[in-house]
Amino acid sequence: MTIRGASGPNAPLFDDQARRYDAVLVVSFGGPEGPDDVMPFLENVTRGRHIPRARLEEVAHHYARFGGVSPLNAQNRALIAALGAELKGAGLDLPIYFGNRNWRPYIGDTIREMRDAGVRRAVAFITSAFSSYSGCRQYREDVIRALDAAGPGAPEIDKLRVFYNHPRFIAANAAQLRQAAATLAPAHRDRAHVVFTAHSIPCAMASTAAYERQLAEAARLVAAATGTATYSLAYQSRSGPPQVPWLGPDILGHLPVIAATGASAVVVHPLGFISDHIEVLYDLDVEAKARAQELGLPFARAATAGTSPEFPKMIRELIHERMIAGATRAAMGDQGPWHEICPIDCCLAG
């Protein structure tokens, strides 16, 4: 099963055999869907990490600002509906199952549901475009634990490749960036600075993965597609103790640097996210926007790629390439298509 990764250090990292699938599994992070869900959800997210209760309560206030509801599950359900239409239009009659790491529907429950429905082989789409422990390997570990717990009759599951340089992912982000830039007053567009953001991770975790390299390449490709001359990459949503190094610069500290260059405006594009997590809504639409206003910097925020019509088309193409022998794997730039089968030492926790 390719969700389990390579069988050894020299094992193939691409699967060139034709495959038949009974279903698609969409794997995501999960989010609360009401005020009563918030603290149990945050406890799930932080279990085993010894996060102080005061910090959880602080983050809970972020959710309260939005009614205690993360938009993530709703966006995933809309994506699943769009993907279902895409698959049907391509003649692929595949049921789509949905499983989360941290909230209902949980991955374990979904895998048991698939087993009981007679699914024998499925292909998994993990809702993360970039490689890291928290964005890829940890999801694989979640699915593997669920398969082992489901026992005999659990389906075999193949994983779709990371898609940071897929042409449709770049096109989706380019379209969102153009729309955001168009909301600026005409006088502010010429010298606007685009900041691509991604979730920060510990530097030790980043050292075991291609996260930074992939983000830099995706930013370069989106900037080229939109004719963006002035752009940078920053990070957001750091959550670790201050003595542990995390990737930077942080978006809030980076905005004054942009203002000092004489930029006429800033367009913040959450390239590292495919859906509007609370981190996007709070860290960008509340905190970063307020900081830009303090600096007198007109502000626009691009929508995430997962709300673009290009996105379900991309997933359909990724599924199709796993179903035919010797498929051509679409990729832009110089890095080529990312592997389908993860190496044994790929994206360690660090």
PDB file of C-alpha atoms in Angstrom, residues 2-6 27 101 126 133 136-145 147 159 341-344 346-347:
ATOM      1  CA  THR A   2       1.584   3.271  -1.044  1.00  0.00           C
ATOM      2  CA  ILE A   3       0.062   5.108   1.938  1.00  0.00           C
ATOM      3  CA  ARG A   4       2.604   3.140   4.018  1.00  0.00           C
ATOM      4  CA  GLY A   5       5.546   4.481   2.030  1.00  0.00           C
ATOM      5  CA  ALA A   6       8.498   2.801   0.367  1.00  0.00           C
ATOM      6  CA  VAL A  27      -8.181  13.367   4.460  1.00  0.00           C
ATOM      7  CA  ARG A 101      -7.473  13.965  12.054  1.00  0.00           C
ATOM      8  CA  ILE A 126      -4.535  14.677   1.615  1.00  0.00           C
ATOM      9  CA  TYR A 133       5.691  15.976   8.920  1.00  0.00           C
ATOM     10  CA  CYS A 136       2.035  14.769   4.964  1.00  0.00           C
ATOM     11  CA  ARG A 137       3.685  12.055   7.047  1.00  0.00           C
ATOM     12  CA  GLN A 138       1.463  12.593  10.088  1.00  0.00           C
ATOM     13  CA  TYR A 139      -1.642  12.156   7.926  1.00  0.00           C
ATOM     14  CA  ARG A 140      -0.164   8.953   6.530  1.00  0.00           C
ATOM     15  CA  GLU A 141       0.424   7.750  10.083  1.00  0.00           C
ATOM     16  CA  ASP A 142      -3.194   8.587  10.958  1.00  0.00           C
ATOM     17  CA  VAL A 143      -4.492   6.529   8.031  1.00  0.00           C
ATOM     18  CA  ILE A 144      -2.132   3.621   8.750  1.00  0.00           C
ATOM     19  CA  ARG A 145      -3.280   3.469  12.391  1.00  0.00           C
ATOM     20  CA  LEU A 147      -6.264   0.708   8.736  1.00  0.00           C
ATOM     21  CA  LYS A 159      -1.853   8.239  -1.730  1.00  0.00           C
ATOM     22  CA  ILE A 341       5.391   6.688  -2.615  1.00  0.00           C
ATOM     23  CA  CYS A 342       7.127   8.418   0.284  1.00  0.00           C
ATOM     24  CA  PRO A 343      10.731   7.398   1.088  1.00  0.00           C
ATOM     25  CA  ILE A 344      11.248   5.746   4.452  1.00  0.00           C
ATOM     26  CA  CYS A 346      10.727  11.404   4.279  1.00  0.00           C
ATOM     27  CA  CYS A 347       9.279  14.228   6.408  1.00  0.00           C
TER      28      CYS A 347
END
